[in-house]
XYZ file of C-alpha atoms in Angstrom:
428
model
C 126.858 101.914 90.251
C 128.724 103.515 87.370
C 127.778 103.062 83.697
C 130.667 101.667 81.689
C 130.847 101.376 77.897
C 132.407 98.204 76.579
C 132.925 97.067 73.002
C 131.286 93.809 72.016
C 131.834 92.222 68.607
C 128.750 91.472 66.528
C 128.554 87.647 66.457
C 127.079 87.721 62.965
C 130.170 89.466 61.614
C 132.785 87.806 63.781
C 135.800 86.618 61.762
C 136.170 82.981 62.836
C 139.106 82.461 60.498
C 141.022 85.332 62.039
C 140.238 84.028 65.519
C 141.648 80.617 64.564
C 144.797 82.179 63.106
C 145.367 84.315 66.196
C 144.994 81.329 68.537
C 147.460 79.292 66.485
C 149.997 82.127 66.283
C 149.719 83.106 69.947
C 149.870 79.491 71.141
C 153.003 78.911 69.104
C 154.420 82.214 70.330
C 153.728 81.458 73.986
C 155.145 77.984 73.448
C 158.352 79.459 72.035
C 158.570 81.801 75.025
C 158.544 78.715 77.241
C 160.938 76.812 74.978
C 163.487 79.616 74.664
C 163.359 80.305 78.397
C 163.925 76.699 79.478
C 165.994 75.187 76.647
C 169.106 76.260 78.533
C 168.241 74.146 81.604
C 169.107 70.713 80.126
C 172.204 72.295 78.564
C 173.566 73.534 81.905
C 175.660 70.394 82.548
C 177.460 70.925 79.228
C 177.719 74.703 79.628
C 179.095 74.278 83.133
C 181.938 72.118 81.901
C 182.846 74.372 78.956
C 182.337 77.831 80.500
C 183.344 76.975 84.048
C 179.942 77.757 85.563
C 179.235 76.844 89.168
C 175.814 76.228 90.697
C 175.535 79.832 91.863
C 176.117 81.008 88.286
C 173.361 78.685 87.053
C 170.935 80.071 89.616
C 171.840 83.643 88.668
C 171.283 82.990 84.959
C 167.778 81.737 85.653
C 167.049 84.494 88.176
C 167.987 87.464 86.014
C 165.679 86.402 83.178
C 162.753 86.080 85.591
C 163.517 89.470 87.104
C 163.570 91.344 83.789
C 160.588 89.306 82.561
C 158.513 90.499 85.494
C 159.642 94.117 85.169
C 158.932 94.139 81.438
C 155.478 92.623 81.858
C 154.525 95.550 84.099
C 154.939 98.040 81.227
C 153.780 95.803 78.384
C 150.103 96.456 79.029
C 150.434 100.225 78.758
C 152.577 99.973 75.651
C 150.143 97.648 73.897
C 147.234 99.899 74.862
C 149.024 102.839 73.260
C 150.632 101.184 70.227
C 148.477 98.109 69.648
C 149.312 94.463 70.282
C 150.807 93.805 66.844
C 153.320 96.617 67.305
C 154.547 94.858 70.458
C 154.278 91.196 69.453
C 156.235 91.234 66.188
C 159.322 93.122 67.463
C 159.285 91.178 70.749
C 159.226 87.844 68.901
C 162.102 88.911 66.663
C 164.012 90.149 69.709
C 163.757 87.039 71.881
C 164.477 84.802 68.863
C 167.665 86.714 68.056
C 168.636 86.720 71.725
C 168.281 82.962 72.023
C 170.569 82.790 68.971
C 173.068 85.095 70.698
C 173.007 82.778 73.724
C 174.860 80.289 71.541
C 177.710 82.799 71.124
C 178.128 83.416 74.852
C 181.620 82.684 76.142
C 181.387 83.741 79.786
C 178.985 84.112 82.671
C 178.833 87.870 82.061
C 177.696 87.551 78.454
C 175.157 84.914 79.433
C 173.716 87.180 82.114
C 173.456 90.127 79.712
C 171.817 88.108 76.930
C 169.376 86.353 79.274
C 168.417 89.640 80.939
C 167.573 91.150 77.543
C 165.683 87.997 76.582
C 163.580 88.257 79.730
C 162.674 91.821 78.828
C 161.573 90.788 75.311
C 159.548 87.809 76.534
C 157.937 89.919 79.245
C 156.705 92.303 76.557
C 155.276 89.432 74.513
C 153.293 87.571 77.178
C 150.628 90.130 78.269
C 150.096 91.468 74.737
C 149.599 87.929 73.409
C 146.850 87.280 75.969
C 145.128 90.570 75.161
C 145.040 89.942 71.406
C 143.776 86.406 72.026
C 140.882 87.782 74.074
C 140.100 90.486 71.506
C 139.983 87.987 68.631
C 137.839 85.429 70.490
C 134.087 85.059 70.661
C 133.015 85.757 74.262
C 132.021 82.151 74.880
C 135.453 80.923 73.730
C 137.683 83.312 75.684
C 138.367 80.838 78.482
C 139.061 77.954 76.103
C 141.295 79.985 73.796
C 143.392 81.592 76.533
C 143.705 78.203 78.226
C 144.990 76.595 75.034
C 147.419 79.447 74.528
C 148.844 79.383 78.039
C 149.081 75.594 78.116
C 151.594 75.852 75.256
C 154.305 77.296 77.540
C 154.673 74.254 79.849
C 154.157 71.890 76.918
C 157.023 73.343 74.895
C 159.074 74.497 77.871
C 159.025 71.400 80.049
C 158.197 68.598 77.599
C 159.602 69.559 74.198
C 162.648 71.514 75.435
C 164.488 68.706 77.293
C 163.795 66.135 74.579
C 164.839 68.532 71.805
C 167.951 69.715 73.654
C 169.197 66.206 74.424
C 168.402 65.018 70.883
C 170.355 67.880 69.330
C 173.245 67.405 71.759
C 173.565 63.756 70.799
C 173.301 64.481 67.058
C 175.074 67.774 66.362
C 177.397 67.429 69.401
C 177.574 71.197 69.866
C 175.481 73.192 72.359
C 176.018 76.390 70.354
C 174.033 74.932 67.443
C 171.119 74.056 69.729
C 170.407 77.757 70.264
C 170.774 78.418 66.538
C 168.181 75.752 65.715
C 165.592 76.932 68.260
C 165.907 80.558 67.107
C 164.630 79.778 63.607
C 160.949 79.030 64.455
C 160.613 82.355 66.256
C 161.835 84.352 63.273
C 159.447 82.483 60.973
C 156.627 83.054 63.428
C 157.362 86.784 63.564
C 157.066 86.943 59.774
C 153.711 85.147 59.942
C 152.494 87.535 62.660
C 153.499 90.554 60.604
C 151.463 89.223 57.676
C 148.381 87.874 59.472
C 147.798 89.983 62.582
C 145.720 93.112 62.222
C 146.908 96.358 63.749
C 144.808 98.680 65.868
C 142.367 100.949 64.120
C 142.349 104.569 65.021
C 139.477 103.923 67.422
C 141.667 101.477 69.324
C 140.028 98.198 68.303
C 141.566 95.140 66.728
C 140.039 92.741 64.242
C 137.624 92.903 61.377
C 134.256 92.727 63.065
C 132.529 96.065 63.529
C 131.818 96.805 67.126
C 128.926 98.378 68.925
C 128.871 99.760 72.419
C 127.157 97.827 75.149
C 126.394 99.685 78.341
C 126.842 97.672 81.507
C 127.101 98.650 85.110
C 129.688 97.730 87.648
C 130.816 98.917 90.999
C 133.526 101.576 91.269
C 137.036 100.020 91.400
C 138.363 99.349 94.871
C 141.903 100.325 95.929
C 144.485 97.639 95.171
C 145.397 97.320 98.844
C 141.838 96.094 99.367
C 143.089 92.651 98.277
C 144.912 92.308 101.586
C 141.610 92.517 103.442
C 140.627 89.085 102.130
C 142.194 86.173 103.978
C 142.117 83.707 101.097
C 143.742 86.233 98.756
C 146.646 86.749 101.143
C 147.049 82.995 101.621
C 146.887 82.502 97.836
C 149.661 85.068 97.292
C 151.821 83.233 99.838
C 150.968 79.904 98.237
C 151.748 80.986 94.680
C 155.084 82.398 95.856
C 156.011 79.157 97.650
C 155.001 76.823 94.844
C 156.521 78.965 92.105
C 159.731 79.100 94.164
C 159.823 75.321 94.363
C 159.109 75.013 90.638
C 161.851 77.364 89.433
C 164.464 76.197 91.926
C 163.965 72.555 90.974
C 163.687 73.201 87.231
C 166.897 75.254 87.194
C 169.148 72.768 88.993
C 167.443 69.457 88.233
C 169.508 68.740 85.076
C 172.751 69.090 87.050
C 171.298 67.076 89.927
C 170.488 64.230 87.540
C 173.876 64.270 85.822
C 176.320 65.400 88.519
C 174.762 63.681 91.542
C 172.751 60.777 90.112
C 175.127 60.060 87.237
C 172.590 59.948 84.393
C 173.779 60.474 80.845
C 172.340 63.249 78.677
C 169.648 61.175 76.860
C 168.405 59.651 80.119
C 168.347 63.089 81.730
C 166.171 64.369 78.877
C 163.647 61.566 79.344
C 163.352 62.225 83.082
C 163.014 65.972 82.554
C 160.161 65.405 80.098
C 158.156 64.267 83.118
C 157.911 67.932 84.076
C 156.095 68.707 80.856
C 153.688 65.785 81.018
C 152.845 66.503 84.643
C 152.520 70.275 84.201
C 150.124 70.013 81.256
C 147.991 67.423 83.082
C 147.948 69.500 86.250
C 146.880 72.702 84.472
C 144.101 70.876 82.633
C 142.721 68.614 85.364
C 143.151 70.111 88.825
C 141.251 73.419 88.407
C 138.402 71.527 86.711
C 138.275 69.009 89.569
C 138.250 71.853 92.084
C 134.871 72.984 90.697
C 133.390 69.640 91.774
C 135.415 68.727 94.857
C 136.227 72.163 96.270
C 139.230 74.440 95.844
C 140.735 73.983 99.313
C 140.427 70.196 99.093
C 142.261 70.089 95.748
C 144.963 72.558 96.812
C 145.709 70.632 100.013
C 145.529 67.246 98.260
C 147.969 68.391 95.553
C 150.266 69.954 98.148
C 150.450 66.676 100.092
C 150.937 64.691 96.866
C 153.877 66.889 95.882
C 155.488 66.577 99.320
C 155.200 62.772 99.250
C 156.384 62.518 95.622
C 159.381 64.815 96.169
C 160.394 62.866 99.283
C 160.180 59.663 97.236
C 162.177 61.296 94.411
C 164.899 62.326 96.845
C 165.460 58.762 98.054
C 164.452 56.837 94.929
C 166.865 54.427 93.254
C 168.402 55.640 90.020
C 165.790 54.246 87.665
C 164.756 56.370 84.687
C 161.085 55.258 84.395
C 160.580 55.623 88.155
C 162.153 59.087 88.227
C 160.023 60.099 85.230
C 156.794 59.041 86.985
C 157.751 60.758 90.238
C 158.614 63.972 88.385
C 155.237 63.795 86.601
C 153.515 63.649 89.993
C 155.663 66.465 91.426
C 155.098 68.768 88.462
C 151.418 67.926 88.035
C 150.686 68.628 91.701
C 152.722 71.840 91.579
C 150.967 73.114 88.452
C 147.616 72.156 89.943
C 148.214 74.166 93.114
C 149.338 77.279 91.226
C 146.540 77.101 88.648
C 143.853 76.558 91.289
C 145.106 79.351 93.535
C 145.404 81.836 90.658
C 142.130 80.850 89.037
C 139.155 79.425 90.948
C 140.225 80.226 94.510
C 141.083 83.902 94.088
C 138.087 84.570 91.862
C 135.725 82.966 94.370
C 137.283 84.750 97.344
C 137.349 88.422 96.344
C 134.867 90.784 94.669
C 134.945 90.817 90.891
C 136.320 94.363 90.977
C 139.430 93.022 92.751
C 139.853 89.698 90.934
C 142.336 90.987 88.334
C 144.259 92.959 90.947
C 144.498 89.970 93.288
C 145.603 87.675 90.472
C 148.166 90.219 89.257
C 149.582 90.659 92.752
C 149.934 86.904 93.183
C 151.634 86.502 89.800
C 153.878 89.538 90.224
C 155.069 88.724 93.734
C 155.417 85.060 92.816
C 157.516 85.840 89.719
C 159.829 88.281 91.484
C 160.368 86.207 94.640
C 159.842 82.730 93.217
C 161.066 83.208 89.667
C 164.109 85.337 90.508
C 164.862 84.879 94.205
C 164.434 81.113 94.450
C 166.958 80.129 91.726
C 169.507 82.553 93.207
C 169.102 81.027 96.681
C 169.071 77.481 95.292
C 172.317 78.176 93.452
C 173.858 79.454 96.672
C 172.823 76.319 98.574
C 174.042 74.001 95.822
C 177.371 75.817 95.494
C 178.169 76.006 99.206
C 176.476 72.910 100.620
C 176.092 70.523 97.684
C 173.504 70.114 94.940
C 172.105 67.028 96.665
C 170.692 69.354 99.341
C 168.308 71.044 96.898
C 165.425 68.508 97.035
C 165.524 68.580 100.833
C 165.441 72.379 100.942
C 162.505 72.492 98.516
C 160.762 69.761 100.500
C 161.034 71.807 103.697
C 159.567 74.826 101.913
C 156.663 72.760 100.591
C 155.912 71.318 104.025
C 155.641 74.860 105.381
C 153.425 75.808 102.445
C 151.179 72.801 102.977
C 150.673 73.717 106.624
C 149.835 77.296 105.603
C 147.264 76.030 103.101
C 145.648 73.682 105.636
C 145.432 76.298 108.369
C 145.035 79.474 106.341
C 142.630 78.663 103.524
C 138.901 78.750 103.994
C 136.522 77.122 101.500
C 135.482 80.176 99.440
C 131.871 81.269 99.527
C 129.965 81.185 96.229
C 128.451 84.620 96.625
C 125.915 85.957 94.163
C 127.436 88.156 91.504
C 125.594 91.465 91.241
C 127.847 92.796 88.509
C 128.794 91.365 85.148
C 131.991 89.255 85.272
C 135.037 90.963 83.855
C 137.517 89.259 81.499
C 140.526 87.949 83.414
C 143.646 88.479 81.304
C 146.262 87.187 83.713
């Protein structure tokens, strides 16, 4: 065992007010990351008509942001370690806010691709640094709660607020360019608040106001990252996260056009149906991992996988009824979010040694974002463009059936082994 020094804030001198401010700012920031990333989805039907975009173009626009987001997130940690979180968060927030504004000036597929690629880079810088500063500002017993609240903001703003806001603005201002102008303003105001409230790193590398004292703990030497592949559940979880993230991004990217072009919904009705993604995603993130602690991780993953398959099949053949489509999309999104959250959280952490938990989670998120976040929308756009957008639910359904079979056969109920080392903070 190796002795490791770790900084622990003195509870008596912990700044609760600063912790509260950080959680509010980072939750709003993460929410705006989700909003700015997805606000373009419900606008695609209008953009397609004005800019001459086809379904392949739509898939590419979504894919390139995910690709640069993932690449940027890989370097964000090192940059924030060197410069401090505040030095990353404030410029990144200004950057992605200005870039969402510039999206409103795009006049071709090329300019859209360039702007969205740069936006992905800025948002990828923001996300890891925001989680780190949230952890640093939190009391140890509130780390899980605070990071959960922060990360829940992305699906809330991205999948619930974004479609309702976009359709409301489209029906009031009648100009999609102004939608991007409006949503850029909160980010610029938030950046100003961050610059004023957030504390920079001290010379000793810490953040915050509470003095720190070293606490010596012991932990096992780190294992090689390829050690993750020795654990069956970890490998299955990586496959599962990739499949379910692929289904999420492919459906989210093309669903607005499916509802308007194929099902014939108008813009306000489309916005109401799309809000089902937000309601379901928030419920899934909150409920399913908690239920897995009582009912078992494999049981909840398989149950949610089957629920999503059944709900998506029903959605594919459902009559064009807005309340019914809303409910079905809630079930689809809730089950999807539940599978991803349970695989990334409880299942991986119960299936690998603590020394590999962060590595396993990072591998699952990284591979899932690159293949699912970037590759899936590109492939979905190709299918929609060459074979018809109505084929998308069926293609996603086939992928989910394969994933469900993999989960049933591949997953083993994880053993609750005794922890001989102190748990490490999971930042992913």
